[in-house]
Amino acid sequence: MNGFLLVIPFLLIRFLLLSILDKEAVGRAAYFAPMQGKERTAYWIYQISNVGIFAGLFF
């Protein structure tokens, strides 16, 4: 639970503050450039590791 408390400021800045400043900013912050070849594999490893980090905060 303590780990989740450390993530709250990140989530507030990433989504709440950006949406207050500019409605399109959240979409631009989530944008990834087009990927080719091995970049796609690295992207999926990155996404899976992010899910693992967030899941680890709850267990």
N, CA and C atoms as an extended XYZ file, in Angstrom:
177
Properties=species:S:1:pos:R:3:atomname:S:1:resname:S:1:resid:I:1 pbc="F F F"
N         0.825       -1.191        0.000 N   MET     1
C         0.000        0.000        0.000 CA  MET     1
C         0.873        1.262        0.000 C   MET     1
N         2.010        1.229        0.668 N   ASN     2
C         2.891        2.396        0.692 CA  ASN     2
C         3.410        2.726       -0.701 C   ASN     2
N         3.665        1.686       -1.501 N   GLY     3
C         4.119        1.910       -2.865 CA  GLY     3
C         3.074        2.644       -3.684 C   GLY     3
N         1.818        2.302       -3.489 N   PHE     4
C         0.751        2.967       -4.219 CA  PHE     4
C         0.686        4.442       -3.860 C   PHE     4
N         0.941        4.765       -2.603 N   LEU     5
C         0.933        6.164       -2.185 CA  LEU     5
C         2.020        6.965       -2.891 C   LEU     5
N         3.125        6.324       -3.241 N   LEU     6
C         4.180        7.009       -3.970 CA  LEU     6
C         3.809        7.267       -5.434 C   LEU     6
N         2.887        6.483       -5.962 N   VAL     7
C         2.485        6.622       -7.359 CA  VAL     7
C         1.399        7.686       -7.531 C   VAL     7
N         0.678        7.985       -6.472 N   ILE     8
C        -0.425        8.950       -6.567 CA  ILE     8
C         0.016       10.301       -7.132 C   ILE     8
N         1.120       10.920       -6.660 N   PRO     9
C         1.526       12.206       -7.259 CA  PRO     9
C         1.822       12.092       -8.754 C   PRO     9
N         2.442       11.000       -9.168 N   PHE    10
C         2.712       10.788      -10.594 CA  PHE    10
C         1.412       10.762      -11.388 C   PHE    10
N         0.439       10.016      -10.918 N   LEU    11
C        -0.837        9.915      -11.630 CA  LEU    11
C        -1.565       11.257      -11.658 C   LEU    11
N        -1.518       11.986      -10.553 N   LEU    12
C        -2.179       13.299      -10.517 CA  LEU    12
C        -1.539       14.270      -11.504 C   LEU    12
N        -0.225       14.295      -11.550 N   ILE    13
C         0.452       15.192      -12.490 CA  ILE    13
C         0.201       14.755      -13.912 C   ILE    13
N         0.327       13.463      -14.169 N   ARG    14
C         0.226       12.949      -15.540 CA  ARG    14
C        -1.159       13.158      -16.139 C   ARG    14
N        -2.209       12.959      -15.341 N   PHE    15
C        -3.552       13.015      -15.899 CA  PHE    15
C        -4.342       14.241      -15.455 C   PHE    15
N        -4.400       14.509      -14.194 N   LEU    16
C        -5.229       15.613      -13.707 CA  LEU    16
C        -4.653       16.975      -14.087 C   LEU    16
N        -3.388       17.205      -13.780 N   LEU    17
C        -2.775       18.503      -14.071 CA  LEU    17
C        -2.726       18.768      -15.573 C   LEU    17
N        -2.351       17.752      -16.352 N   LEU    18
C        -2.300       17.953      -17.807 CA  LEU    18
C        -3.680       18.260      -18.379 C   LEU    18
N        -4.717       17.574      -17.884 N   SER    19
C        -6.059       17.837      -18.414 CA  SER    19
C        -6.561       19.220      -18.008 C   SER    19
N        -6.117       19.703      -16.868 N   ILE    20
C        -6.500       21.057      -16.450 CA  ILE    20
C        -5.805       22.099      -17.319 C   ILE    20
N        -4.521       21.887      -17.611 N   LEU    21
C        -3.762       22.845      -18.405 CA  LEU    21
C        -4.205       22.870      -19.861 C   LEU    21
N        -4.417       21.688      -20.438 N   ASP    22
C        -4.783       21.610      -21.850 CA  ASP    22
C        -5.479       20.279      -22.107 C   ASP    22
N        -6.654       20.327      -22.682 N   LYS    23
C        -7.447       19.106      -22.904 CA  LYS    23
C        -6.743       18.122      -23.833 C   LYS    23
N        -5.942       18.593      -24.758 N   GLU    24
C        -5.262       17.699      -25.704 CA  GLU    24
C        -3.911       17.216      -25.177 C   GLU    24
N        -3.450       17.761      -24.059 N   ALA    25
C        -2.118       17.426      -23.546 CA  ALA    25
C        -2.005       15.968      -23.119 C   ALA    25
N        -3.061       15.400      -22.552 N   VAL    26
C        -3.008       14.008      -22.111 CA  VAL    26
C        -2.802       13.095      -23.315 C   VAL    26
N        -3.477       13.370      -24.394 N   GLY    27
C        -3.311       12.580      -25.615 CA  GLY    27
C        -1.906       12.693      -26.184 C   GLY    27
N        -1.352       13.897      -26.149 N   ARG    28
C         0.012       14.080      -26.647 CA  ARG    28
C         1.029       13.395      -25.740 C   ARG    28
N         0.789       13.400      -24.438 N   ALA    29
C         1.716       12.758      -23.499 CA  ALA    29
C         1.715       11.244      -23.666 C   ALA    29
N         0.603       10.683      -24.093 N   ALA    30
C         0.491        9.233      -24.254 CA  ALA    30
C         0.929        8.773      -25.638 C   ALA    30
N         1.279        9.703      -26.524 N   TYR    31
C         1.625        9.356      -27.903 CA  TYR    31
C         3.016        8.758      -27.997 C   TYR    31
N         3.127        7.657      -28.717 N   PHE    32
C         4.416        7.059      -29.030 CA  PHE    32
C         4.643        7.185      -30.526 C   PHE    32
N         5.844        7.467      -30.908 N   ALA    33
C         6.169        7.576      -32.327 CA  ALA    33
C         5.999        6.210      -33.001 C   ALA    33
N         5.747        6.187      -34.318 N   PRO    34
C         5.635        4.907      -35.022 CA  PRO    34
C         6.892        4.064      -34.833 C   PRO    34
N         6.690        2.760      -34.695 N   MET    35
C         7.803        1.861      -34.407 CA  MET    35
C         8.076        0.933      -35.582 C   MET    35
N         9.309        0.473      -35.656 N   GLN    36
C         9.714       -0.440      -36.713 CA  GLN    36
C        10.502       -1.593      -36.106 C   GLN    36
N        10.302       -2.779      -36.611 N   GLY    37
C        11.119       -3.944      -36.273 CA  GLY    37
C        11.297       -4.197      -34.792 C   GLY    37
N        12.532       -4.134      -34.324 N   LYS    38
C        12.868       -4.452      -32.937 CA  LYS    38
C        12.310       -3.431      -31.949 C   LYS    38
N        11.988       -2.249      -32.439 N   GLU    39
C        11.407       -1.239      -31.557 CA  GLU    39
C        10.070       -1.710      -31.010 C   GLU    39
N         9.321       -2.458      -31.817 N   ARG    40
C         8.032       -2.968      -31.376 CA  ARG    40
C         8.199       -3.941      -30.212 C   ARG    40
N         9.205       -4.807      -30.297 N   THR    41
C         9.476       -5.756      -29.217 CA  THR    41
C         9.866       -5.004      -27.949 C   THR    41
N        10.712       -4.004      -28.077 N   ALA    42
C        11.129       -3.205      -26.921 CA  ALA    42
C         9.933       -2.472      -26.316 C   ALA    42
N         9.027       -1.992      -27.149 N   TYR    43
C         7.827       -1.306      -26.674 CA  TYR    43
C         6.978       -2.237      -25.821 C   TYR    43
N         6.794       -3.472      -26.279 N   TRP    44
C         5.972       -4.421      -25.526 CA  TRP    44
C         6.643       -4.840      -24.239 C   TRP    44
N         7.951       -4.980      -24.238 N   ILE    45
C         8.671       -5.278      -22.996 CA  ILE    45
C         8.497       -4.124      -22.011 C   ILE    45
N         8.570       -2.908      -22.520 N   TYR    46
C         8.373       -1.718      -21.689 CA  TYR    46
C         6.975       -1.713      -21.083 C   TYR    46
N         5.958       -1.990      -21.901 N   GLN    47
C         4.582       -1.977      -21.411 CA  GLN    47
C         4.345       -3.074      -20.379 C   GLN    47
N         4.862       -4.264      -20.632 N   ILE    48
C         4.693       -5.379      -19.690 CA  ILE    48
C         5.400       -5.081      -18.370 C   ILE    48
N         6.574       -4.466      -18.446 N   SER    49
C         7.282       -4.123      -17.206 CA  SER    49
C         6.519       -3.054      -16.425 C   SER    49
N         5.891       -2.111      -17.106 N   ASN    50
C         5.073       -1.113      -16.410 CA  ASN    50
C         3.899       -1.768      -15.695 C   ASN    50
N         3.236       -2.687      -16.365 N   VAL    51
C         2.117       -3.402      -15.734 CA  VAL    51
C         2.625       -4.183      -14.530 C   VAL    51
N         3.797       -4.804      -14.665 N   GLY    52
C         4.372       -5.543      -13.553 CA  GLY    52
C         4.693       -4.653      -12.369 C   GLY    52
N         5.192       -3.469      -12.629 N   ILE    53
C         5.498       -2.526      -11.546 CA  ILE    53
C         4.234       -2.122      -10.830 C   ILE    53
N         3.188       -1.761      -11.566 N   PHE    54
C         1.939       -1.357      -10.936 CA  PHE    54
C         1.273       -2.516      -10.206 C   PHE    54
N         1.321       -3.721      -10.782 N   ALA    55
C         0.747       -4.896      -10.110 CA  ALA    55
C         1.536       -5.215       -8.850 C   ALA    55
N         2.850       -5.030       -8.892 N   GLY    56
C         3.682       -5.292       -7.725 CA  GLY    56
C         3.380       -4.377       -6.555 C   GLY    56
N         2.875       -3.194       -6.845 N   LEU    57
C         2.526       -2.264       -5.771 CA  LEU    57
C         1.368       -2.780       -4.930 C   LEU    57
N         0.530       -3.633       -5.502 N   PHE    58
C        -0.642       -4.121       -4.799 CA  PHE    58
C        -0.399       -5.446       -4.090 C   PHE    58
N         0.717       -6.120       -4.370 N   PHE    59
C         0.954       -7.455       -3.779 CA  PHE    59
C         2.198       -7.463       -2.924 C   PHE    59
